[in-house]
PDB file of N, CA and C in Angstrom:
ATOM      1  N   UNK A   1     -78.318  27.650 -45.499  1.00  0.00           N
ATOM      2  CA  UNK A   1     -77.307  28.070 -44.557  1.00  0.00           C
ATOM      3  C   UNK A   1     -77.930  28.454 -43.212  1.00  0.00           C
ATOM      4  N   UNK A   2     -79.168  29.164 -43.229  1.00  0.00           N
ATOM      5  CA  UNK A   2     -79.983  29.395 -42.127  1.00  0.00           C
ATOM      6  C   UNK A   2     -80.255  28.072 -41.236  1.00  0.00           C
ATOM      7  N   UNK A   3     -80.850  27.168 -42.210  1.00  0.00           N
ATOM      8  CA  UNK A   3     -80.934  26.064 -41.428  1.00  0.00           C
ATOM      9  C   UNK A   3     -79.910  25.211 -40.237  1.00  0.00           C
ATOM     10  N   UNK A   4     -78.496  25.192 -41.268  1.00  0.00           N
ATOM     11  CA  UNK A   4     -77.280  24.940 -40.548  1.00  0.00           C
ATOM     12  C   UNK A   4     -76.571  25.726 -39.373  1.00  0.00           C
ATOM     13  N   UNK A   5     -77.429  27.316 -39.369  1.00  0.00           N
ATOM     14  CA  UNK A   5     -76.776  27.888 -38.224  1.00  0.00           C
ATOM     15  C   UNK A   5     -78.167  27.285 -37.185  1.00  0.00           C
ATOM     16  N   UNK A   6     -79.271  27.262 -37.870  1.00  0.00           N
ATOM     17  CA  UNK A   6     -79.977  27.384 -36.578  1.00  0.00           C
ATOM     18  C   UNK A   6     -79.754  25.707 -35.632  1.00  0.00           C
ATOM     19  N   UNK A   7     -79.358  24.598 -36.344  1.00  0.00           N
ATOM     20  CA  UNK A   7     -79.216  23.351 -36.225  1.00  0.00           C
ATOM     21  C   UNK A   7     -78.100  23.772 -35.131  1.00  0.00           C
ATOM     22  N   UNK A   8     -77.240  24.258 -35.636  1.00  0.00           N
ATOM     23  CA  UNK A   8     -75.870  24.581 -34.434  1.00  0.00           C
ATOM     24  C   UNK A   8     -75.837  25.118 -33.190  1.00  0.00           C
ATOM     25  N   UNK A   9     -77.142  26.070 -33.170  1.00  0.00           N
ATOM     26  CA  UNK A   9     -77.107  26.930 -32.368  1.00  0.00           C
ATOM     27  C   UNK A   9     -78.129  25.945 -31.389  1.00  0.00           C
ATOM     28  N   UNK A  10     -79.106  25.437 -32.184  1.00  0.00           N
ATOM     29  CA  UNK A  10     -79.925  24.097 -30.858  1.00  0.00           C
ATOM     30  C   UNK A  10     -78.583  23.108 -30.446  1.00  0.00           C
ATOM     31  N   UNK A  11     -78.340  22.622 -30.907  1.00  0.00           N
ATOM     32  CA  UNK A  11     -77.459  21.627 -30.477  1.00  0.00           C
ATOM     33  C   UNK A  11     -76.329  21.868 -29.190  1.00  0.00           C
ATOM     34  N   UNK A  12     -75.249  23.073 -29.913  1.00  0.00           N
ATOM     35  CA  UNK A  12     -74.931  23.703 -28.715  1.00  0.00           C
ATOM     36  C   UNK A  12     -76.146  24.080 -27.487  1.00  0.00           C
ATOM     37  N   UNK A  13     -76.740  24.611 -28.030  1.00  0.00           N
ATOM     38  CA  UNK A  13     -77.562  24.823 -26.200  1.00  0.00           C
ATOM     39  C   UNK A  13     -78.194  23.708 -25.569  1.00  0.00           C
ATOM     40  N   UNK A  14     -78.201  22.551 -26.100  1.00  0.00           N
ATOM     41  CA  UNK A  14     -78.741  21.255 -25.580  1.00  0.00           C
ATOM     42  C   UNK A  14     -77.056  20.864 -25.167  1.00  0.00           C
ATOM     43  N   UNK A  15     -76.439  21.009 -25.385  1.00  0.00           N
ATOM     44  CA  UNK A  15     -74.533  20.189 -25.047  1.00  0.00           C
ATOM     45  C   UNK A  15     -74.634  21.262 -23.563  1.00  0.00           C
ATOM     46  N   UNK A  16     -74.996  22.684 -23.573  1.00  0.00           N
ATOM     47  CA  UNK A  16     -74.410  23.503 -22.671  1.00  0.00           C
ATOM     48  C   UNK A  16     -75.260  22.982 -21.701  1.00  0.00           C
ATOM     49  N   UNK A  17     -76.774  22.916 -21.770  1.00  0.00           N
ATOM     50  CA  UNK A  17     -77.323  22.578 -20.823  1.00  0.00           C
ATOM     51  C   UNK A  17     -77.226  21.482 -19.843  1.00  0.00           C
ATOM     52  N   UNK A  18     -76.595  20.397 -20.561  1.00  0.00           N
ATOM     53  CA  UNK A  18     -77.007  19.083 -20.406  1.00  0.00           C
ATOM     54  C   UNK A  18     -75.125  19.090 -19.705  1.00  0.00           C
ATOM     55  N   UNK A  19     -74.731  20.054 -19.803  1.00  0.00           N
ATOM     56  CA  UNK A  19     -73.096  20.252 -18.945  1.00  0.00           C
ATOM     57  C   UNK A  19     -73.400  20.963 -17.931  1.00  0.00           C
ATOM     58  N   UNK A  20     -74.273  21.774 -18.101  1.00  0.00           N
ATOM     59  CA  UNK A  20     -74.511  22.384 -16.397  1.00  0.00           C
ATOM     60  C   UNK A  20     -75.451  21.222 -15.892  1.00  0.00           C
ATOM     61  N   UNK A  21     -76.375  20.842 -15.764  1.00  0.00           N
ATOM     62  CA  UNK A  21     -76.952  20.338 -15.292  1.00  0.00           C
ATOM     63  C   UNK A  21     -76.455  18.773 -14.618  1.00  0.00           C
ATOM     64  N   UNK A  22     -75.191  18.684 -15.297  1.00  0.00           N
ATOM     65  CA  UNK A  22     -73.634  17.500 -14.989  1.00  0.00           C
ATOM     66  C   UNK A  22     -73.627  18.389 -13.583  1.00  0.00           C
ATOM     67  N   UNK A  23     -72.954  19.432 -13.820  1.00  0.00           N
ATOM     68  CA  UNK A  23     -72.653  20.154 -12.467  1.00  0.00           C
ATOM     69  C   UNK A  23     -73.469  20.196 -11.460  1.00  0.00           C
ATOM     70  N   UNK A  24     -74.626  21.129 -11.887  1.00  0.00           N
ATOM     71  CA  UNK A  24     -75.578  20.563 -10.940  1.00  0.00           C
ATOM     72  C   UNK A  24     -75.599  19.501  -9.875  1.00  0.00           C
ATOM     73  N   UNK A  25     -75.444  18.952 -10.633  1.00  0.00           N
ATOM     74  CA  UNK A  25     -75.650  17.666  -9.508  1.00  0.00           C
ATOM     75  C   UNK A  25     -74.887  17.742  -9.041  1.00  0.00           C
ATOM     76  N   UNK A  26     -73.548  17.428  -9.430  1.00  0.00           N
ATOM     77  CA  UNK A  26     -72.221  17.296  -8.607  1.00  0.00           C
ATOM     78  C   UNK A  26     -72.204  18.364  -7.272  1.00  0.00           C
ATOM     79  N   UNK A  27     -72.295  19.648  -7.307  1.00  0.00           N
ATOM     80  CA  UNK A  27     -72.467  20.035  -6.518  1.00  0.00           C
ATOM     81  C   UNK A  27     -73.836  19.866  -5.532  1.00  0.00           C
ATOM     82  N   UNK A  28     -74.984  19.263  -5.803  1.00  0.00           N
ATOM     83  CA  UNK A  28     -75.917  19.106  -4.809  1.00  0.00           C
ATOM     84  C   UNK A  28     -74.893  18.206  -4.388  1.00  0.00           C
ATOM     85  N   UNK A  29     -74.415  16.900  -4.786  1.00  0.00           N
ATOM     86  CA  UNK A  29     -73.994  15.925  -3.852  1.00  0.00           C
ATOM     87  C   UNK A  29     -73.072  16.078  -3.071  1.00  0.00           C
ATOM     88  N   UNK A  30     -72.037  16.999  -3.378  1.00  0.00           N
ATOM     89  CA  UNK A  30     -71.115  17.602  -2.576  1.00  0.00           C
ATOM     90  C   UNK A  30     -71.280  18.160  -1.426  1.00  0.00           C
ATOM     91  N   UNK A  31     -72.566  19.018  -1.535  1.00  0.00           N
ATOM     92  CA  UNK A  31     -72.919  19.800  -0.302  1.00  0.00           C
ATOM     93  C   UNK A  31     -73.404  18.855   0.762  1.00  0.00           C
ATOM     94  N   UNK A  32     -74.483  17.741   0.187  1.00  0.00           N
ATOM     95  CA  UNK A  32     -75.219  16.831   1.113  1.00  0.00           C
ATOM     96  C   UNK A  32     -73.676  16.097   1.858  1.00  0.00           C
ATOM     97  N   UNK A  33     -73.132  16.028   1.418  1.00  0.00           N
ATOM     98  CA  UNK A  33     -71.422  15.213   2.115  1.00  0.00           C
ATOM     99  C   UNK A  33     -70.630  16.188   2.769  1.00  0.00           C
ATOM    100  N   UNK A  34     -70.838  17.188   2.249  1.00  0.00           N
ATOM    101  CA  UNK A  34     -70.675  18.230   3.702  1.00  0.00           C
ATOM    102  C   UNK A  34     -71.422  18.197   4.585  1.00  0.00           C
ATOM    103  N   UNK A  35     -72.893  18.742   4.558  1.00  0.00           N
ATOM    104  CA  UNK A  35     -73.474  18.284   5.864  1.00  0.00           C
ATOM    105  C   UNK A  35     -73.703  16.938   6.067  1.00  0.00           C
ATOM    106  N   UNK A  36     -73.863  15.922   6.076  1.00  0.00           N
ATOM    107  CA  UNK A  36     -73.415  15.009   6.205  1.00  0.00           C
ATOM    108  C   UNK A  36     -72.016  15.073   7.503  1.00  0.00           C
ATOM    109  N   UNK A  37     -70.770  15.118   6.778  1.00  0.00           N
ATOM    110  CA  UNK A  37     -69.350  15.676   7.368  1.00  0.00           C
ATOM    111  C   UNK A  37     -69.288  16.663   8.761  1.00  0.00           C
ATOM    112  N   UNK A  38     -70.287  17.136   8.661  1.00  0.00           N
ATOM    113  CA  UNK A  38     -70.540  18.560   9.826  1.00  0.00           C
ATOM    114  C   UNK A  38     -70.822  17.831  10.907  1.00  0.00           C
ATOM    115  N   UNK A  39     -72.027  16.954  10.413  1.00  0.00           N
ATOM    116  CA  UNK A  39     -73.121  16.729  11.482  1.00  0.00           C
ATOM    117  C   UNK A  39     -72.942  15.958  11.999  1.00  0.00           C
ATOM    118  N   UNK A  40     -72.403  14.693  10.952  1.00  0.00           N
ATOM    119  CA  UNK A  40     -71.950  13.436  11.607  1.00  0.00           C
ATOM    120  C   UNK A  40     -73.111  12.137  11.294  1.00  0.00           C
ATOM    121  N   UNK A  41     -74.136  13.197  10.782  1.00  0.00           N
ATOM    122  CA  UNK A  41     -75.628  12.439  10.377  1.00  0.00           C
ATOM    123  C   UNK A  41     -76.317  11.933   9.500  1.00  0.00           C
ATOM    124  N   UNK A  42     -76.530  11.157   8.601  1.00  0.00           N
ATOM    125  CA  UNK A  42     -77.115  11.276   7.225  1.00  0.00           C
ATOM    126  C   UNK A  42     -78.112  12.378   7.066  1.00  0.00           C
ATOM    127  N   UNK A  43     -78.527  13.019   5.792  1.00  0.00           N
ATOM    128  CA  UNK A  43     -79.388  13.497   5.670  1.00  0.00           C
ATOM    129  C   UNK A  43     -80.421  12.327   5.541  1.00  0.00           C
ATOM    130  N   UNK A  44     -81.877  12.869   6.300  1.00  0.00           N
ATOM    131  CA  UNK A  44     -83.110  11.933   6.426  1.00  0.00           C
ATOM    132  C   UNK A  44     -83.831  12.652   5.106  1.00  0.00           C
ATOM    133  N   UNK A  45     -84.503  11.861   4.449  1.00  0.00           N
ATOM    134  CA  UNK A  45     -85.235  12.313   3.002  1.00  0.00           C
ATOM    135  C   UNK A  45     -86.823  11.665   3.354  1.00  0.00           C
ATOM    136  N   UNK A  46     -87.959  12.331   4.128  1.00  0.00           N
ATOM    137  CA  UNK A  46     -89.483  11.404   4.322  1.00  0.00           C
ATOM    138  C   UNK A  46     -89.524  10.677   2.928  1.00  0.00           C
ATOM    139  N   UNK A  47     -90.050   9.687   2.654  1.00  0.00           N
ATOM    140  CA  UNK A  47     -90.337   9.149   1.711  1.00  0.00           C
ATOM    141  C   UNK A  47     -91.886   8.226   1.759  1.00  0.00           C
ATOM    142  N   UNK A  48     -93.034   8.665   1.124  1.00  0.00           N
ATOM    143  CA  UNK A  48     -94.264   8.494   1.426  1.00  0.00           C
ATOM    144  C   UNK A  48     -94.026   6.811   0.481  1.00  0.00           C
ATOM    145  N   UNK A  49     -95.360   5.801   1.129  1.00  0.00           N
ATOM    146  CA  UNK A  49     -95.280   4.824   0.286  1.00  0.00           C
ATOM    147  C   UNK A  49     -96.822   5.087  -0.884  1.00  0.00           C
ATOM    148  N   UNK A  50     -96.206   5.145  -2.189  1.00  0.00           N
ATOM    149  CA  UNK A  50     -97.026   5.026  -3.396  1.00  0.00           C
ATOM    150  C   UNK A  50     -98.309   4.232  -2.998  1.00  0.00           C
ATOM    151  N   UNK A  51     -98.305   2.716  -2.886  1.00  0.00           N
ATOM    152  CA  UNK A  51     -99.359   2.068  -2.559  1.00  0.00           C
ATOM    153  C   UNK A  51    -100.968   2.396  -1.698  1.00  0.00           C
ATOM    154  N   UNK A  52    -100.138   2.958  -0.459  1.00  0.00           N
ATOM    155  CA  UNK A  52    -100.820   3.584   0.625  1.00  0.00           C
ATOM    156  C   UNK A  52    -101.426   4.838   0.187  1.00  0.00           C
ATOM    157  N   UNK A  53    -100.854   5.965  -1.103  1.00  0.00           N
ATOM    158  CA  UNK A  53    -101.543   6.723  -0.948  1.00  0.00           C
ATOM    159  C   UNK A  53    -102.597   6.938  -2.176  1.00  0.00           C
ATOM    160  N   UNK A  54    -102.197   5.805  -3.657  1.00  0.00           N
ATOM    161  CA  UNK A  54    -103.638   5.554  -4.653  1.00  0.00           C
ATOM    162  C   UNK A  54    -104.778   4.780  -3.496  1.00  0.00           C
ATOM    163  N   UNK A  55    -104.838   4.421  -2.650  1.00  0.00           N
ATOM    164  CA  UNK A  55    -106.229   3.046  -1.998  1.00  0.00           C
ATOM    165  C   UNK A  55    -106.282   4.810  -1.347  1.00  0.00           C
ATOM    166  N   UNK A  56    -105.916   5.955  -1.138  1.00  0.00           N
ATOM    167  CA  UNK A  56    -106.765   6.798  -0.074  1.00  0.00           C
ATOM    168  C   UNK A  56    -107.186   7.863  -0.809  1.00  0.00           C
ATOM    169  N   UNK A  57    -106.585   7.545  -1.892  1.00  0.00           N
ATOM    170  CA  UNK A  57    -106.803   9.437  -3.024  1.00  0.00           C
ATOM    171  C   UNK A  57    -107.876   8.875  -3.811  1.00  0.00           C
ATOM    172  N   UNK A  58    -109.087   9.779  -3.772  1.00  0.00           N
ATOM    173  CA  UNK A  58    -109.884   9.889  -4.772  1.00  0.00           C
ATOM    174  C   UNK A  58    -109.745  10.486  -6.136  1.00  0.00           C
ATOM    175  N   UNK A  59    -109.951  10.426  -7.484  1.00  0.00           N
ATOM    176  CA  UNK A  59    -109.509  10.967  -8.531  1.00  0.00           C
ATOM    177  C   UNK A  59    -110.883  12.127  -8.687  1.00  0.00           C
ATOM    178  N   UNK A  60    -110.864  13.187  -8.999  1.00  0.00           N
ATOM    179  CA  UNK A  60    -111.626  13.729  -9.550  1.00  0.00           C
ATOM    180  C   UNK A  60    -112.247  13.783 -10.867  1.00  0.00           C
ATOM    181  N   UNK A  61    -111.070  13.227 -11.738  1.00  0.00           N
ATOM    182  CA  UNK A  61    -111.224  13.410 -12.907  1.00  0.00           C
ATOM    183  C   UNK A  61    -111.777  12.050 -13.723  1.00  0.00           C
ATOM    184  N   UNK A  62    -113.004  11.702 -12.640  1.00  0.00           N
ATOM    185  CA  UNK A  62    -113.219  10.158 -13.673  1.00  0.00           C
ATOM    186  C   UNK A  62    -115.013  10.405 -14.007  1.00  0.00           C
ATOM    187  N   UNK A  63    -115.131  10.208 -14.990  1.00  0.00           N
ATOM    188  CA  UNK A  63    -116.253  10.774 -15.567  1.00  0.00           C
ATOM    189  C   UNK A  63    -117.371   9.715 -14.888  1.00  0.00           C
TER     190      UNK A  63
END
């Protein structure tokens, strides 16, 4: 019986989480479409290119 409550009690908190984190988002995207709406502007997001930055990074961790 222990087992079956504790099974219930993960499950629910993986359903609750995985419902806020629905929200979550919804509201980040909401807000970005407000400002957005305000400004008149897209939000700009920098976006580095991957390629460009393994040929300049050295790894430390190579034996």
């Amino acid at each position: 019986m222990e087992d079956l409550t504790l099974a219930l009690i993960t499950l629910t908190s993986f359903v609750l989480l995985f419902v806020v984190a629905i929200f979550a988002d919804r509201a980040g995207i909401d807000a970005e479409e407000q400002v957005v709406a305000s400004t008149g502007e897209p939000i700009r997001i920098p976006v580095e290119d991957s390629a460009v930055l393994n040929t300049t990074r050295v790894d430390a961790d190579v034996a």
